[in-house]
Coordinates of C-alpha atoms in Angstrom, one line a residue:
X1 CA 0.0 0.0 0.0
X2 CA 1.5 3.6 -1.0
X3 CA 2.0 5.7 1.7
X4 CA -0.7 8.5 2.4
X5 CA 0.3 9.8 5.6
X6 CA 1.9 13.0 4.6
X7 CA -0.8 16.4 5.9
X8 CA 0.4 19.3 4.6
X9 CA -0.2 22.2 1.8
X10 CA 1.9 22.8 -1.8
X11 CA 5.5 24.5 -1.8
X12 CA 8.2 25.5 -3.8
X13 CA 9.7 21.4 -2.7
X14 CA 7.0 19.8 -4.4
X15 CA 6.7 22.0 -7.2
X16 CA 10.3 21.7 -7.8
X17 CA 9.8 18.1 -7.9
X18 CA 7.9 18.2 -11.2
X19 CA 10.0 20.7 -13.0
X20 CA 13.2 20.2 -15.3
X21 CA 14.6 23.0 -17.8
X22 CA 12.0 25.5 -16.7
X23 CA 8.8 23.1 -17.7
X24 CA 6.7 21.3 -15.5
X25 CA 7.1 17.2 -16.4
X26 CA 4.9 15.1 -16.6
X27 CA 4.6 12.4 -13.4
X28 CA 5.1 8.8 -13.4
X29 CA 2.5 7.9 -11.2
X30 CA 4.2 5.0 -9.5
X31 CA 2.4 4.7 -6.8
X32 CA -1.1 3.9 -8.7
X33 CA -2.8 0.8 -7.5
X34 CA -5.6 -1.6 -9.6
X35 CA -8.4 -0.7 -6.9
X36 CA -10.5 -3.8 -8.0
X37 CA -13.1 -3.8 -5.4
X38 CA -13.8 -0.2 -5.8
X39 CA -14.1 -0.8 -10.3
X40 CA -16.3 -3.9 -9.7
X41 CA -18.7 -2.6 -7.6
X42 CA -22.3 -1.6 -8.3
X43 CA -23.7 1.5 -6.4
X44 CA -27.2 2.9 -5.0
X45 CA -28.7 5.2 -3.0
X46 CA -29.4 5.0 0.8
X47 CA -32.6 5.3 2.0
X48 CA -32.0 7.9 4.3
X49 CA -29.9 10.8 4.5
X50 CA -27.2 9.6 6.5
X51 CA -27.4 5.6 6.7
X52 CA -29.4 2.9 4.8
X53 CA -31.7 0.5 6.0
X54 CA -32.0 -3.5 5.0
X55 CA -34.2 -5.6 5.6
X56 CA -33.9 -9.6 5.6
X57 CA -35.9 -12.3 5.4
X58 CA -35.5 -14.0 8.8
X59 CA -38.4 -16.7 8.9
X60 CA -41.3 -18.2 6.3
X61 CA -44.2 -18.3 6.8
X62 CA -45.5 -21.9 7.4
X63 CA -47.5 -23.7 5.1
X64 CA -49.8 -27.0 5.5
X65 CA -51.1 -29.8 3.4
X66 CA -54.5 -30.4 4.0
X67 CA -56.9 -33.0 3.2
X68 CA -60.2 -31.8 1.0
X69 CA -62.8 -29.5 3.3
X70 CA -60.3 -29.5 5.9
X71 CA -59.6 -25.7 7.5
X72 CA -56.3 -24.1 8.1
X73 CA -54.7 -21.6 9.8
X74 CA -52.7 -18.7 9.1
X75 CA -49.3 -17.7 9.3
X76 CA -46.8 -14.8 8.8
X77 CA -43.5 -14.9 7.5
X78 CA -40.8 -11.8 9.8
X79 CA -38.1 -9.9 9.1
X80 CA -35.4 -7.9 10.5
X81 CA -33.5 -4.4 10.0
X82 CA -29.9 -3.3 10.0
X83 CA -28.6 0.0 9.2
X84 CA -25.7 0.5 7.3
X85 CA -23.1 3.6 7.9
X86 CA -22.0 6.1 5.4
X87 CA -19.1 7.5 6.0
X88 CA -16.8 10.8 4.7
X89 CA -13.7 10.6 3.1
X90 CA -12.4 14.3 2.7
X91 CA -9.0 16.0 1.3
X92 CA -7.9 19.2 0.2
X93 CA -5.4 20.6 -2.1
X94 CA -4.2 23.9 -0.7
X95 CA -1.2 25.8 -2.8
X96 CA -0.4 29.0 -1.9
X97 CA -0.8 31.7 -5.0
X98 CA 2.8 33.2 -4.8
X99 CA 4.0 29.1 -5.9
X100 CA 1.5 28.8 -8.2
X101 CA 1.8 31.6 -9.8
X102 CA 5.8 30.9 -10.9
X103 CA 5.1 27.8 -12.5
X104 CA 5.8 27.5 -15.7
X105 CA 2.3 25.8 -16.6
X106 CA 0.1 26.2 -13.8
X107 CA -3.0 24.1 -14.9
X108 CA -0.3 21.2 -15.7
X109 CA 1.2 21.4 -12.1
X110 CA -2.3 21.8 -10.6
X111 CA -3.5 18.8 -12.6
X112 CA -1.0 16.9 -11.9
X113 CA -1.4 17.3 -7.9
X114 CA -5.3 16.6 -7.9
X115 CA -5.1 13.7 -9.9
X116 CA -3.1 12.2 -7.4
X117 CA -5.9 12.7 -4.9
X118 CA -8.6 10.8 -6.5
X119 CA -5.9 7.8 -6.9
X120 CA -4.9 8.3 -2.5
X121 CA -8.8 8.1 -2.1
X122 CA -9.6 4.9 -4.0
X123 CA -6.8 3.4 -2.4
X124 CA -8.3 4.2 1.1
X125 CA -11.6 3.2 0.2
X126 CA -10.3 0.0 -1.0
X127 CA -8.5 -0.5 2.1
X128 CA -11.6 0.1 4.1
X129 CA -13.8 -2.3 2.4
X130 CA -11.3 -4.8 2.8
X131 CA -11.0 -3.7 7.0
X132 CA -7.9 -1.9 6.8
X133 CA -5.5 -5.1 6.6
X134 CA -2.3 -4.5 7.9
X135 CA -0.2 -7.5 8.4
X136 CA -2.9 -10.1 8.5
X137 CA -4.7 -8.6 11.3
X138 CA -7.6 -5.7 11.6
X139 CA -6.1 -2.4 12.2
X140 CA -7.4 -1.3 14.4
X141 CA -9.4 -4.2 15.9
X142 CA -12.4 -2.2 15.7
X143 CA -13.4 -0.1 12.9
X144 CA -13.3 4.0 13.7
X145 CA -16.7 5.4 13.8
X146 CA -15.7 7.9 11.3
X147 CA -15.7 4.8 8.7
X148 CA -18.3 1.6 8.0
X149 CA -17.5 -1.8 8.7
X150 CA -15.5 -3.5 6.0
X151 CA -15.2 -7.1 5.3
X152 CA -13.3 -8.3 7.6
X153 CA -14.8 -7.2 11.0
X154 CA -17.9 -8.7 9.5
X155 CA -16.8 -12.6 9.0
X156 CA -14.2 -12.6 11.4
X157 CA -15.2 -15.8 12.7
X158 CA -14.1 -19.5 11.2
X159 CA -16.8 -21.9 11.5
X160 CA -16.3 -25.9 9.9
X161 CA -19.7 -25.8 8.5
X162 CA -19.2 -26.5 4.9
X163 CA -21.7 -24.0 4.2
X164 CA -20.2 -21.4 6.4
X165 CA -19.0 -17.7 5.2
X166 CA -15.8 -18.2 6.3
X167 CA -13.4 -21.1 5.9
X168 CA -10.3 -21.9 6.7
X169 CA -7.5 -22.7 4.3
X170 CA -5.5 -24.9 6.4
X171 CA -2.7 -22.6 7.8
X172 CA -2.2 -22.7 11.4
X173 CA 1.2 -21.1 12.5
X174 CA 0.9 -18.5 14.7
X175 CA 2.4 -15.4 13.0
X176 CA 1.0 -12.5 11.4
X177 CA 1.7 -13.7 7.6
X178 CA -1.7 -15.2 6.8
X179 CA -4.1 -13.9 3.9
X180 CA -7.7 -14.0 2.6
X181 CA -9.3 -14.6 -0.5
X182 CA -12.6 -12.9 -0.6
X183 CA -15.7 -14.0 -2.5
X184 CA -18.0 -11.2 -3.5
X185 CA -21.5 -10.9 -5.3
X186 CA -21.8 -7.3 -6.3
X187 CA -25.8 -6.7 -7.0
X188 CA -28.7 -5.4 -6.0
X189 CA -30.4 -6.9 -2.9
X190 CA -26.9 -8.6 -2.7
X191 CA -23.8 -6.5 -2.1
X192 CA -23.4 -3.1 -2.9
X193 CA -22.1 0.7 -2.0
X194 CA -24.1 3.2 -0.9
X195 CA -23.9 7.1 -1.1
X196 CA -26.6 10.0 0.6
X197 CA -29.6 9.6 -1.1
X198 CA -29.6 13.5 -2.4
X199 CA -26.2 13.5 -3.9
X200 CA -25.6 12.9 -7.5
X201 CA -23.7 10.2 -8.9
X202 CA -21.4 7.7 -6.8
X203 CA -20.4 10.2 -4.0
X204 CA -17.2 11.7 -5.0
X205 CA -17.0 14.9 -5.7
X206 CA -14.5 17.7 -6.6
X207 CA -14.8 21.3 -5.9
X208 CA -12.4 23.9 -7.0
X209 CA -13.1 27.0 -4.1
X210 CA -11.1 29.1 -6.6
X211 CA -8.8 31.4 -4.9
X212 CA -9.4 31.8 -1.4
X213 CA -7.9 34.0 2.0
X214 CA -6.3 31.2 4.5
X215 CA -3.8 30.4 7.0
X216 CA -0.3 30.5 6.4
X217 CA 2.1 28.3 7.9
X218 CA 3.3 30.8 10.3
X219 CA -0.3 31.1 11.3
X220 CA 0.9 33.4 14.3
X221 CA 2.6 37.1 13.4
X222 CA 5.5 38.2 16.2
X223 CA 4.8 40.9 17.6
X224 CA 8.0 43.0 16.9
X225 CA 6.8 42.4 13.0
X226 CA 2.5 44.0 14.1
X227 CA 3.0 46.1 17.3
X228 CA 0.0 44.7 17.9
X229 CA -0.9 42.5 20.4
X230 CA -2.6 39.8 21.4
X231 CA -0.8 38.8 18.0
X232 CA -3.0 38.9 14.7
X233 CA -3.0 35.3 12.6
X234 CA -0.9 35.3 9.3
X235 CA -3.0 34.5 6.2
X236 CA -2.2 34.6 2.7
X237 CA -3.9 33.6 -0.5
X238 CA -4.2 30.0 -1.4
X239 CA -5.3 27.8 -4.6
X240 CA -7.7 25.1 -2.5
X241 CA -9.6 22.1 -4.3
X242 CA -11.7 20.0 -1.6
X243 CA -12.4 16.4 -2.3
X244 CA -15.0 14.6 -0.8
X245 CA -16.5 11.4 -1.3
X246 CA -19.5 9.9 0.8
X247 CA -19.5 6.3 1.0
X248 CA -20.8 3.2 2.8
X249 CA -21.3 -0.6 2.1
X250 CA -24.2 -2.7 2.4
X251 CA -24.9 -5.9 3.0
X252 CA -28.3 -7.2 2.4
X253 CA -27.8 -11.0 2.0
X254 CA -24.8 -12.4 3.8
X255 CA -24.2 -14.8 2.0
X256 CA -23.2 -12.7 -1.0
X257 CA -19.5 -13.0 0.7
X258 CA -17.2 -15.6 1.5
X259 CA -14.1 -15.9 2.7
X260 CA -11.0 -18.4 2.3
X261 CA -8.7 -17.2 5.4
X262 CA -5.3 -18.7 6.7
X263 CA -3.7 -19.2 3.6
X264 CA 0.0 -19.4 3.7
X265 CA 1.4 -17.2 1.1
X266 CA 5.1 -19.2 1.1
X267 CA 4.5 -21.0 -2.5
X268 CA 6.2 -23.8 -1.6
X269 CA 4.6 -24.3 1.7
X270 CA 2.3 -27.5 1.7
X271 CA -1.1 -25.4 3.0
X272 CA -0.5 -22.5 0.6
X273 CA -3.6 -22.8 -1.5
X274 CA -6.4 -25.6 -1.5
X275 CA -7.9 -25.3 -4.7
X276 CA -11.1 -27.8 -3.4
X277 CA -12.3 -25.1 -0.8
X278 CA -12.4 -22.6 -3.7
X279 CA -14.6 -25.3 -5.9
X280 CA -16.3 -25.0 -2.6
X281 CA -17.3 -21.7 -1.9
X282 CA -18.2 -21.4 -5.0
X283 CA -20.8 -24.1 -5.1
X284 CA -22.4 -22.6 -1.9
X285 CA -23.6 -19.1 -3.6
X286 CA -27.0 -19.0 -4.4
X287 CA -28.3 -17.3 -7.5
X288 CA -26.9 -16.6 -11.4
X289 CA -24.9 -13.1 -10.4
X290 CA -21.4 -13.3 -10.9
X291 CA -18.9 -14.3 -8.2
X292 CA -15.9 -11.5 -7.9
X293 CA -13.1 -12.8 -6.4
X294 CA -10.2 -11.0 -4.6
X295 CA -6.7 -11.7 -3.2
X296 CA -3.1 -10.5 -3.3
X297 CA -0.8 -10.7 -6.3
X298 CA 1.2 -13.7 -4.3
X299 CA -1.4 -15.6 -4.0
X300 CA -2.9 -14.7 -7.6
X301 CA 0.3 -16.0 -9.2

């Protein structure tokens, strides 16, 4: 996973970065990732502003054979709700107009920057929907309550049930090395993301704010420099581009997911990858949607 830890606004050090011979370059971007999850899946609106309600099936209603002129009684099938979170992914591009305005092409440099931003934002979502892995192991144990509940925090627990949603592969050393494959069916009353019922589109959005009065990094004056005091706050004028994108994941039927855990990505290691617990899962989905499957490039190869 690229690192996307780094909180802080344009300067002369990044824009330097992208120039040569007086021209801003174009950028490699090696730090692009295939966000699978995030391209395959299907997208709909919540029911509410905030969240999204499901609601499953949780009993039949019973039904009798009867012999002719016989009576029978009625019966009523029930169901159950769960809401699902949506939560806010946000980031800003903040350049300050005195280094924007030296740039040899200053749409090209700006361009350049944002784009980078959509890429950092798939990646996290991506991350999230997985349970932000790290090392085999949630991180944190439990999910923030600024974010929804990926996968993994969901079918965290193995079960031996052939028909389980999560089975194990084999691997039982105790280290932090292990990996999932993950079964999906993206579709309707299946799987799915969600975003605010009254925004357009998926949920991500981009907003240039144009240029706009904000603080500089020396967000206190001295002083000697005012005469003034209590001390006035340093601003200056800024380039700023907010991105936002509101997200959640749904869940309706759980057994739409699966998940093949403990398997040892050593190649050569004897419980690496059981092929007949793929066969499997697979045979345990119900209906004709198609089956996504998910896992690292070790184990893909």
């Amino acid at each position: 996973m690229a690192t996307r830890d780094i909180t802080t606004r344009e300067s002369l050090v990044t824009a330097a970065r992208q120039t040569a011979n007086g021209m801003i370059t174009d950028v490699a971007e090696v730090l692009n990732e295939t966000c699978n999850l995030v391209e395959d899946a299907i997208v709909q609106k919540s029911t509410d502003i905030t969240s999204h309600m499901v609601t499953r099936r949780s009993r039949l209603p019973a039904v009798s054979w009867i012999k002719v002129g016989n009576g029978w009684n009625a019966s009523v099938g029930l169901t159950n709700q769960a809401r699902e979170g949506i939560g806010m992914l946000k980031a800003r591009f903040l350049c300050p107009q005195d280094v924007m305005d030296i740039q040899a092409n200053p749409d090209k440099y700006r361009s350049n920057q944002e784009r980078a931003y959509i890429e950092s934002m798939g990646q996290e979502l991506s991350n999230t929907l997985v349970g932000n892995v790290s090392g085999g192991d949630l991180s944190p144990a439990t999910y923030p309550p600024e974010e929804f509940a990926g996968f993994q925090y969901r079918y965290s627990s193995l079960s031996t049930s052939p028909t389980a949603y999560v089975l194990s592969n084999g691997h039982t050393a105790d280290d932090d090395t292990n990996t999932s494959i993950w079964f999906v069916q993206w579709a309707p009353n299946k799987v799915y993301l969600i975003t605010p019922r009254n925004m357009d589109g998926t949920g991500l959005k981009k907003e240039d704010k144009g240029l706009v009065y904000s603080s500089g990094d020396n967000a206190v004056a001295s002083t000697a420099a005012t005469g003034v005091s209590p001390n006035p706050t340093n601003s200056l004028w800024a380039y700023i581009t907010e991105f936002s994108w509101n997200v959640g994941l749904a869940i309706e039927d759980q057994r739409a997911v699966k998940r093949l855990c403990n398997i040892d990505p050593d190649h050569t290691a004897d419980d690496t990858l059981n092929e007949d617990k793929i066969i499997q899962i697979r045979n345990n989905f119900k209906g004709n949607e198609k089956i996504y499957m998910y896992c690292n490039e070790t184990t893909f190869t």
